[in-house]
mmCIF file of C-alpha atoms and ligand atoms in Angstrom:
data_model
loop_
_atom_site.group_PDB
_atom_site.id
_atom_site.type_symbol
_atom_site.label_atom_id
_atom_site.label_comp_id
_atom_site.label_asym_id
_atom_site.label_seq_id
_atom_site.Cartn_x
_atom_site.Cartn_y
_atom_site.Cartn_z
ATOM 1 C CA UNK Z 1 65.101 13.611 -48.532
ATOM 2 C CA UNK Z 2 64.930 17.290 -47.558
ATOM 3 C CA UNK Z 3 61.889 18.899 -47.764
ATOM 4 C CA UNK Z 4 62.729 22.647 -48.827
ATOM 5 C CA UNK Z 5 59.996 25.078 -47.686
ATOM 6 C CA UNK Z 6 58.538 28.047 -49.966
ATOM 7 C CA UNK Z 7 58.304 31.648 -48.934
ATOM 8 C CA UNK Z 8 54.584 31.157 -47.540
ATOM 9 C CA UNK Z 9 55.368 27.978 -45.861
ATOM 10 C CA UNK Z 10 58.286 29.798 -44.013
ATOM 11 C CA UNK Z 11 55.741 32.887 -43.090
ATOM 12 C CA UNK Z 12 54.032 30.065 -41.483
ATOM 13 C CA UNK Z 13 56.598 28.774 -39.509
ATOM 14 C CA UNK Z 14 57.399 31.842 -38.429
ATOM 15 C CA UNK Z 15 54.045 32.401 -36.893
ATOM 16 C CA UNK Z 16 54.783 29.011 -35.020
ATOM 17 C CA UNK Z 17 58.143 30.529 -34.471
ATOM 18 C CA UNK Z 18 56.956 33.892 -32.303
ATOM 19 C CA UNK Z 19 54.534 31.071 -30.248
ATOM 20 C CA UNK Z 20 58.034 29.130 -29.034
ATOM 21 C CA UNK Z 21 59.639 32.375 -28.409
ATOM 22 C CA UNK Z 22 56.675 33.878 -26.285
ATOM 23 C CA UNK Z 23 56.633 31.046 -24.931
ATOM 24 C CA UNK Z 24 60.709 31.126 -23.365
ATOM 25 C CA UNK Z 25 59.988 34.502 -22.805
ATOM 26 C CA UNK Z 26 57.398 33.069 -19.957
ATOM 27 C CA UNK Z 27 59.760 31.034 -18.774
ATOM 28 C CA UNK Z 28 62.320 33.863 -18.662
ATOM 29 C CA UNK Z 29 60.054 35.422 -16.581
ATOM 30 C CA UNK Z 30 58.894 33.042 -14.516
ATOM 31 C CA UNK Z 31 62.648 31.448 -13.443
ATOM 32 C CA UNK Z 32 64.066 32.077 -10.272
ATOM 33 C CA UNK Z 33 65.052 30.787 -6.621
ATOM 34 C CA UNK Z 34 62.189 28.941 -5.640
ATOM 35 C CA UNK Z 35 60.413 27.840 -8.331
ATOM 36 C CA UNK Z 36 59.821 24.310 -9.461
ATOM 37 C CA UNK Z 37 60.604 22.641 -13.228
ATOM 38 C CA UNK Z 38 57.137 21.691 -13.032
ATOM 39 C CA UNK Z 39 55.637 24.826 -12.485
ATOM 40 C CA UNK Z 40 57.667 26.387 -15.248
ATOM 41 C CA UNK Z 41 55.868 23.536 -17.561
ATOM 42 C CA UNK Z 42 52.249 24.202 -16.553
ATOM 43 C CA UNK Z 43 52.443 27.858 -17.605
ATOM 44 C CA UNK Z 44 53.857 27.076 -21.190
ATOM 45 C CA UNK Z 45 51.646 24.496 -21.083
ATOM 46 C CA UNK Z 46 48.551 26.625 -20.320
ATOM 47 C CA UNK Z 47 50.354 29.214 -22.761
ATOM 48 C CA UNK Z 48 50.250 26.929 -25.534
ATOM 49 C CA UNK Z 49 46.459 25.646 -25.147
ATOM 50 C CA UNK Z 50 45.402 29.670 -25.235
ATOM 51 C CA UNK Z 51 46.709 29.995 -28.291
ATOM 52 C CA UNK Z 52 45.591 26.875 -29.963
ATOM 53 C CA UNK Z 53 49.291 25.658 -30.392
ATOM 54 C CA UNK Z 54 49.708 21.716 -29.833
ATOM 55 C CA UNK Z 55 52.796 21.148 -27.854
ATOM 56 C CA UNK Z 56 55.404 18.738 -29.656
ATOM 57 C CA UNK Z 57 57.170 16.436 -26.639
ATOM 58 C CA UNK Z 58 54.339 15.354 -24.982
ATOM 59 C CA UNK Z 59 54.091 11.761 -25.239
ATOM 60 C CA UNK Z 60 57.106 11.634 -27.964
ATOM 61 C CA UNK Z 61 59.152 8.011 -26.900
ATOM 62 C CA UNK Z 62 62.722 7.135 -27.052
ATOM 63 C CA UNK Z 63 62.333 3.727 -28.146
ATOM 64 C CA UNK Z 64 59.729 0.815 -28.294
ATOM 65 C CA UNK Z 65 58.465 -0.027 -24.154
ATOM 66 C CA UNK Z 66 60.423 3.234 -23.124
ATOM 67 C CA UNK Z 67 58.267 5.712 -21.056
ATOM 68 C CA UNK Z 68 56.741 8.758 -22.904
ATOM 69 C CA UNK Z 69 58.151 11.884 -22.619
ATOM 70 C CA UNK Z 70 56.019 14.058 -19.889
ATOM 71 C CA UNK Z 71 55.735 17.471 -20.526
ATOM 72 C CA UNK Z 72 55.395 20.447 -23.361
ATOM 73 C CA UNK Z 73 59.278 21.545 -21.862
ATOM 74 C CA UNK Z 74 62.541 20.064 -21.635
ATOM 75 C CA UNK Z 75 63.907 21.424 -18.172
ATOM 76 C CA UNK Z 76 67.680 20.233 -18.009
ATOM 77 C CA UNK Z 77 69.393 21.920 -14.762
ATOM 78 C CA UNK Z 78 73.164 22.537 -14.202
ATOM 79 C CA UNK Z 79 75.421 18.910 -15.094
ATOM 80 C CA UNK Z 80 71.999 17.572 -16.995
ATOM 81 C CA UNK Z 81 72.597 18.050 -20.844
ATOM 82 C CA UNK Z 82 69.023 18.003 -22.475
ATOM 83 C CA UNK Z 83 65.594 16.196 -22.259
ATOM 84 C CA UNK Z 84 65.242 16.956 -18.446
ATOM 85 C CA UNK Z 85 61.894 15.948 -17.194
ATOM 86 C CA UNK Z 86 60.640 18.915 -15.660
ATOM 87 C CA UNK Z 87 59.178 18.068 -11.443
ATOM 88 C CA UNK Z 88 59.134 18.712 -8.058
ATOM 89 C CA UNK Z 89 62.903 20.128 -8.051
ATOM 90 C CA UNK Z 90 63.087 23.694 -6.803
ATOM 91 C CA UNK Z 91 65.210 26.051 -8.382
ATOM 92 C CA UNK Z 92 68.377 27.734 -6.121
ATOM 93 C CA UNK Z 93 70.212 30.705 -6.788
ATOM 94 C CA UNK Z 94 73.430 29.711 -8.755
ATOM 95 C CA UNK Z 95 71.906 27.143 -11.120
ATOM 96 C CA UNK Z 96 71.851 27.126 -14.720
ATOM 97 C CA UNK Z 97 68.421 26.219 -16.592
ATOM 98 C CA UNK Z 98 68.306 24.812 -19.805
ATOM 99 C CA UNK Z 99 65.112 24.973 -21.348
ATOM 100 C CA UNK Z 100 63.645 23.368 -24.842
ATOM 101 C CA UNK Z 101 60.023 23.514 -25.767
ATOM 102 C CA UNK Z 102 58.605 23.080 -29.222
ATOM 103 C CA UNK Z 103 54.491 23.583 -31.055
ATOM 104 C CA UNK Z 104 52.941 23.300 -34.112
ATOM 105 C CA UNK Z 105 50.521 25.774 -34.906
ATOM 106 C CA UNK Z 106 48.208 25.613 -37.796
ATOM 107 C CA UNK Z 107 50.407 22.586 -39.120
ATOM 108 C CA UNK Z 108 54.015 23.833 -39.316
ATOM 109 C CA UNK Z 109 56.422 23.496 -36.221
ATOM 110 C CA UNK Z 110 58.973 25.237 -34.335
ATOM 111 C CA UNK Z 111 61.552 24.437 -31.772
ATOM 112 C CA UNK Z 112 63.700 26.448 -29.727
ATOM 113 C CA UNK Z 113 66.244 26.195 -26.350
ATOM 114 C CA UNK Z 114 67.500 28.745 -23.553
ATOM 115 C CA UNK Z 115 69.948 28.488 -20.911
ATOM 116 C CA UNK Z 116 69.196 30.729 -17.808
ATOM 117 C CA UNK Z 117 70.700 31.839 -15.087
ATOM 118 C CA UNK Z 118 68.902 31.398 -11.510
ATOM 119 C CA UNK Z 119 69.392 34.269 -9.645
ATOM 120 C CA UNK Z 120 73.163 34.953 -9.333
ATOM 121 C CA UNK Z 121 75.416 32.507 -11.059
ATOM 122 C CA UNK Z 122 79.329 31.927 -11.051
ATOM 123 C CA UNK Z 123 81.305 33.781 -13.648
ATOM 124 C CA UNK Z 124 82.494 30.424 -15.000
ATOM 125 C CA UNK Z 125 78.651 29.880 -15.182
ATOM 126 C CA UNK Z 126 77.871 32.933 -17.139
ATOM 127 C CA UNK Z 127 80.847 32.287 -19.392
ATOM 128 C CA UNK Z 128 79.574 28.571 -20.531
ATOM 129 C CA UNK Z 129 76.262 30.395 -21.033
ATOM 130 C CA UNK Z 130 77.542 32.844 -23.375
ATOM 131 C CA UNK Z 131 79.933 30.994 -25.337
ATOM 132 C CA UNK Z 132 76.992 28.379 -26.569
ATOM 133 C CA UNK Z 133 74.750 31.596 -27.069
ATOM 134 C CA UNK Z 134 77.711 33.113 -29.288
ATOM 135 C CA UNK Z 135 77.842 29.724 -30.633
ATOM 136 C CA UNK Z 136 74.148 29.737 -32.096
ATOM 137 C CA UNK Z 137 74.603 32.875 -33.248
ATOM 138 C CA UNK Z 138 77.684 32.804 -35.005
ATOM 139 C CA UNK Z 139 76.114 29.453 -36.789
ATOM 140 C CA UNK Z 140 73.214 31.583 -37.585
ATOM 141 C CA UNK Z 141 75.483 34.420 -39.266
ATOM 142 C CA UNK Z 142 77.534 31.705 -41.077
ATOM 143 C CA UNK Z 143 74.481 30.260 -42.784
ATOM 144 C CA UNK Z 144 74.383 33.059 -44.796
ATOM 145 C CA UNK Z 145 77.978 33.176 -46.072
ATOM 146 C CA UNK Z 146 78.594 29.374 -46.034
ATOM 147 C CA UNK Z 147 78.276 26.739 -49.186
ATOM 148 C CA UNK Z 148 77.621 23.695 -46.955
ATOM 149 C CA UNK Z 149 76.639 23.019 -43.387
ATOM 150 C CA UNK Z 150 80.222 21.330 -42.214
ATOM 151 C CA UNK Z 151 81.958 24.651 -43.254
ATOM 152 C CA UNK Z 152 79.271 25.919 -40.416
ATOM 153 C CA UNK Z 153 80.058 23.024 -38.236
ATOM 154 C CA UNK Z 154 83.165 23.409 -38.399
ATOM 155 C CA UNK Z 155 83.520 26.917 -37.048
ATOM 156 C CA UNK Z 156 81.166 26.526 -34.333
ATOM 157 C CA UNK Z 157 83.193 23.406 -33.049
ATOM 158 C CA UNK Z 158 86.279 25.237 -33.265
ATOM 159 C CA UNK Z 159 84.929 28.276 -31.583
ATOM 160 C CA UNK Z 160 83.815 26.517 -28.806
ATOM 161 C CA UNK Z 161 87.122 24.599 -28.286
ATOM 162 C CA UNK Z 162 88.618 27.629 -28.296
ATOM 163 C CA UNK Z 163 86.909 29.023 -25.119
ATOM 164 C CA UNK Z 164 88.033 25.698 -23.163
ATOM 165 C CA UNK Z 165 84.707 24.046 -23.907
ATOM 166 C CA UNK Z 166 83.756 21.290 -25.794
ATOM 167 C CA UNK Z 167 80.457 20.556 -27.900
ATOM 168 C CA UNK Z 168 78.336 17.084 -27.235
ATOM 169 C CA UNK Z 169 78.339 14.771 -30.260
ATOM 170 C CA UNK Z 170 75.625 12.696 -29.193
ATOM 171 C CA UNK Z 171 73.039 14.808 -30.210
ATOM 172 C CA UNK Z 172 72.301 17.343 -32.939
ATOM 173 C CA UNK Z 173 70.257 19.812 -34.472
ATOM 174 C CA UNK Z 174 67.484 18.839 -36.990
ATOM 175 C CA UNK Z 175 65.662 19.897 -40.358
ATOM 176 C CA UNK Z 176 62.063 20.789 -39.209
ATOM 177 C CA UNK Z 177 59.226 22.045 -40.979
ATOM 178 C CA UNK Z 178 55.594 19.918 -40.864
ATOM 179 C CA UNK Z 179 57.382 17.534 -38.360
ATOM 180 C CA UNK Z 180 59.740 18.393 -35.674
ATOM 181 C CA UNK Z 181 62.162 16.169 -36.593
ATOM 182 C CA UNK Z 182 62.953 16.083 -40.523
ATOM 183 C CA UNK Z 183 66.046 15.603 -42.436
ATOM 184 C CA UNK Z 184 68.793 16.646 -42.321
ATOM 185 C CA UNK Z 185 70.835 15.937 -39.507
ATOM 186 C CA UNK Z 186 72.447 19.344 -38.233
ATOM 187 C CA UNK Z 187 75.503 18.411 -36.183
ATOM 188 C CA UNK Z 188 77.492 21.159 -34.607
ATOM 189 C CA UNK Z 189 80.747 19.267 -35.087
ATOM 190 C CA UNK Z 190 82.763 17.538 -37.823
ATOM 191 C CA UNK Z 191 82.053 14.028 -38.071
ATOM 192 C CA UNK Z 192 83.010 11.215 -41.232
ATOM 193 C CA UNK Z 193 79.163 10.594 -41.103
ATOM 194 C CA UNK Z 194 78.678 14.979 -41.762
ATOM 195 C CA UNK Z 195 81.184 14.681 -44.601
ATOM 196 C CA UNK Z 196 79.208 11.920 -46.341
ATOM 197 C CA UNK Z 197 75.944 13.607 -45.482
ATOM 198 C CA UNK Z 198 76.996 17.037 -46.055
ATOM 199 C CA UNK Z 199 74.546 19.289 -47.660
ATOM 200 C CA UNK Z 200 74.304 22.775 -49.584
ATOM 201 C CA UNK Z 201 72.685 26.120 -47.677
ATOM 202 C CA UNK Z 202 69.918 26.656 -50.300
ATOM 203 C CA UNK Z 203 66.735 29.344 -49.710
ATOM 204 C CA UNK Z 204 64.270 26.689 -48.888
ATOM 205 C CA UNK Z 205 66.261 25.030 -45.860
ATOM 206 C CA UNK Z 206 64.907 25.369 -42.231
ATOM 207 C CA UNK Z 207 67.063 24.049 -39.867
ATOM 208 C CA UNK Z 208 66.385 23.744 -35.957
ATOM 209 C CA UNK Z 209 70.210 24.591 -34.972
ATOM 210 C CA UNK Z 210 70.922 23.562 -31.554
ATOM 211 C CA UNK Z 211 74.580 23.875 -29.780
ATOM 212 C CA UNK Z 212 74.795 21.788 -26.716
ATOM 213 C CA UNK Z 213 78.156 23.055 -24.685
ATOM 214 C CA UNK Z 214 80.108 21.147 -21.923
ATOM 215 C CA UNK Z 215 82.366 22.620 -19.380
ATOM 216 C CA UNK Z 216 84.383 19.531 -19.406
ATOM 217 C CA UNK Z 217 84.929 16.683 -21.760
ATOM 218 C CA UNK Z 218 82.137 16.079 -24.444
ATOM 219 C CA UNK Z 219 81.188 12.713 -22.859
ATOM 220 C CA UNK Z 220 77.228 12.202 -21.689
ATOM 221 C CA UNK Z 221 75.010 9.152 -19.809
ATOM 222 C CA UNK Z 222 71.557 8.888 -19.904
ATOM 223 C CA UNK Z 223 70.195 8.263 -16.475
ATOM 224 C CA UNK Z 224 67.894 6.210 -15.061
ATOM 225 C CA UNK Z 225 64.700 7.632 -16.075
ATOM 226 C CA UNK Z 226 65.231 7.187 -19.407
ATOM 227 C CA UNK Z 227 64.927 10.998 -20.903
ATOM 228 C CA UNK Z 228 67.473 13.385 -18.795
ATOM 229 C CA UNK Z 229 71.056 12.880 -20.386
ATOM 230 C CA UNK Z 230 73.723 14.262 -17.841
ATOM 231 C CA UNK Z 231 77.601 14.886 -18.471
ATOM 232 C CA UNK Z 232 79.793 12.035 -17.826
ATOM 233 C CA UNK Z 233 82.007 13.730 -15.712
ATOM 234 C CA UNK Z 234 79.277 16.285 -13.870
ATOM 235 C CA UNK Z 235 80.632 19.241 -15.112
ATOM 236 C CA UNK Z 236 77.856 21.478 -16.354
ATOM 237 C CA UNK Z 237 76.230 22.030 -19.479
ATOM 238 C CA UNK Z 238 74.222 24.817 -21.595
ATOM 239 C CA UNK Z 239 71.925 24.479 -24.365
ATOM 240 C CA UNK Z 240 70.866 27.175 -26.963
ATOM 241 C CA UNK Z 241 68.496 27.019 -30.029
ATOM 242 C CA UNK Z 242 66.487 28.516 -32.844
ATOM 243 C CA UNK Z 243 64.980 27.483 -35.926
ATOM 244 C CA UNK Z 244 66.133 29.121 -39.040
ATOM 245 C CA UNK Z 245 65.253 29.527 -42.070
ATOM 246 C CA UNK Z 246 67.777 30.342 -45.238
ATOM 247 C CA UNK Z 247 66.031 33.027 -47.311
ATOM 248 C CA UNK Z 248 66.926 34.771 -50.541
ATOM 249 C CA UNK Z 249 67.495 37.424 -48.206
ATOM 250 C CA UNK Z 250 70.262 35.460 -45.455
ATOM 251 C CA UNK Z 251 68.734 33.188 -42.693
ATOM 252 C CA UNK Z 252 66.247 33.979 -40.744
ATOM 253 C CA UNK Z 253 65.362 33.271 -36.883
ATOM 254 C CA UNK Z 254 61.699 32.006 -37.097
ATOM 255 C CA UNK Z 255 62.092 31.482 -33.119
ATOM 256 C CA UNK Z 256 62.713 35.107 -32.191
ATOM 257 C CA UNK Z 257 59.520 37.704 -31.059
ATOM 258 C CA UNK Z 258 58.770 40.237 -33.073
ATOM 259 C CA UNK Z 259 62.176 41.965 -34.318
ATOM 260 C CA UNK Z 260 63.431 40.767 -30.918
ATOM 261 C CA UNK Z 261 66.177 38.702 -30.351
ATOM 262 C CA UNK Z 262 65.226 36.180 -27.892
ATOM 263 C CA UNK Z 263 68.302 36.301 -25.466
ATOM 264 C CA UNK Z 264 69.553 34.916 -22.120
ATOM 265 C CA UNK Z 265 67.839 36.362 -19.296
ATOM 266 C CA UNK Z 266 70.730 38.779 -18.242
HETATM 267 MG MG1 MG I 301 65.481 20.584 -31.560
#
């Protein structure tokens, strides 16, 4: 069932919303050459206990017997895909950084997902990054002119094809709201299972919308620490996100700092 939010609930999700962004905007900050995942996760994860904001990865599991999940961020570098366990691995010039971090504050949650570039990056680099920024955004705009998500899925799938890219099926976005994970399931491509599980943009509907872009083909592996997913075939991989919220007035990025886009770090 989904759980449509009213006008104050959303206000309050936006409050979580500005805490996820501030706390990308530290990581913005504090990625470059020379700087480890795990360094990048102890300052959101100080961030988030001065604030009073209870991080929502730690400790969330796969499966039953499979290991927690470590951290308050997803760090995902280059060829890995999502759910990267952030660690000793230093950051070089020319990498791509995909980070995901998500809170609950005062009971309501929000979730949101960068891509960065570390230091300077190859132009095929920079154009991955961009198209799966477009990508979110251009879902984001749609939401407000759309009927039903697949019409939204749709043109974000064939957008990315388009640019020579192609979008990973084996994960998608999410309904959030007092959970991080609620229904629906928000996939950013056309599937049998979407057309049977389609559903209507009403005001009410917060979505966590969450393009995941590969280089190459659309094929991923999860390795051998049971969290970070990598492409199949190595190429690399970028990752953007926001929660949204549809409105009576459009959609809404709860995720963003105050009547600031959060954007890549260029
Ligand atoms: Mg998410």
């Amino acid at each position: 069932m989904i759980r449509l939010k009213t006008e104050r609930q959303i206000n309050q999700m936006r409050e979580a919303g500005k805490v996820v962004a501030r706390a990308l905007q530290l990581v913005r900050r504090l990625a470059r050459p020379g700087v480890t995942t795990a360094e990048l996760n102890r300052a959101v994860e100080e961030f988030y206990a001065s604030v009073g904001a209870e991080p929502l990865f730690k400790g969330v599991r796969s499966g039953p017997g499979k290991p927690p999940f470590p951290a308050v961020i997803c760090a995902s570098v280059n060829e890995q895909v999502v759910h990267g366990i952030p660690g000793p691995y230093v950051l070089r010039e020319g990498d791509i950084l995909s980070v995901d971090t998500g809170c609950r504050l005062d009971g309501w949650c929000a979730d949101a997902a960068v891509t960065l570039p570390i230091g300077k990056i190859s132009p095929a680099d920079r154009k991955l990054i961009e198209v799966t920024e477009a990508t979110l955004d251009l879902a984001i705009r749609e939401l407000g002119r759309c009927r039903h998500w697949s019409q939204v899925a749709r043109k974000m799938e064939n957008f990315v094809r388009r640019h020579g890219f192609s979008v990973v099926e084996q994960f998608v976005g999410h309904g959030i709201g007092r959970q991080m994970h609620e229904e629906p399931q928000v996939p950013n491509f056309v599937s049998p299972a979407l057309r049977r599980n389609d559903f209507r943009l009403s005001p009410g509907l917060v979505l966590a919308i969450e393009p995941m872009v590969n280089a190459g083909t659309p094929d991923v592996r999860l390795t051998e620490d049971h969290w970070t997913v990598v492409t199949a075939d190595g190429s690399r991989s970028a990752h953007f996100e926001h929660t949204v919220a549809i409105t009576e007035q459009g959609p809404v990025v709860l995720t963003s700092l105050d009547g600031v886009e959060a954007t890549t770090g260029s």
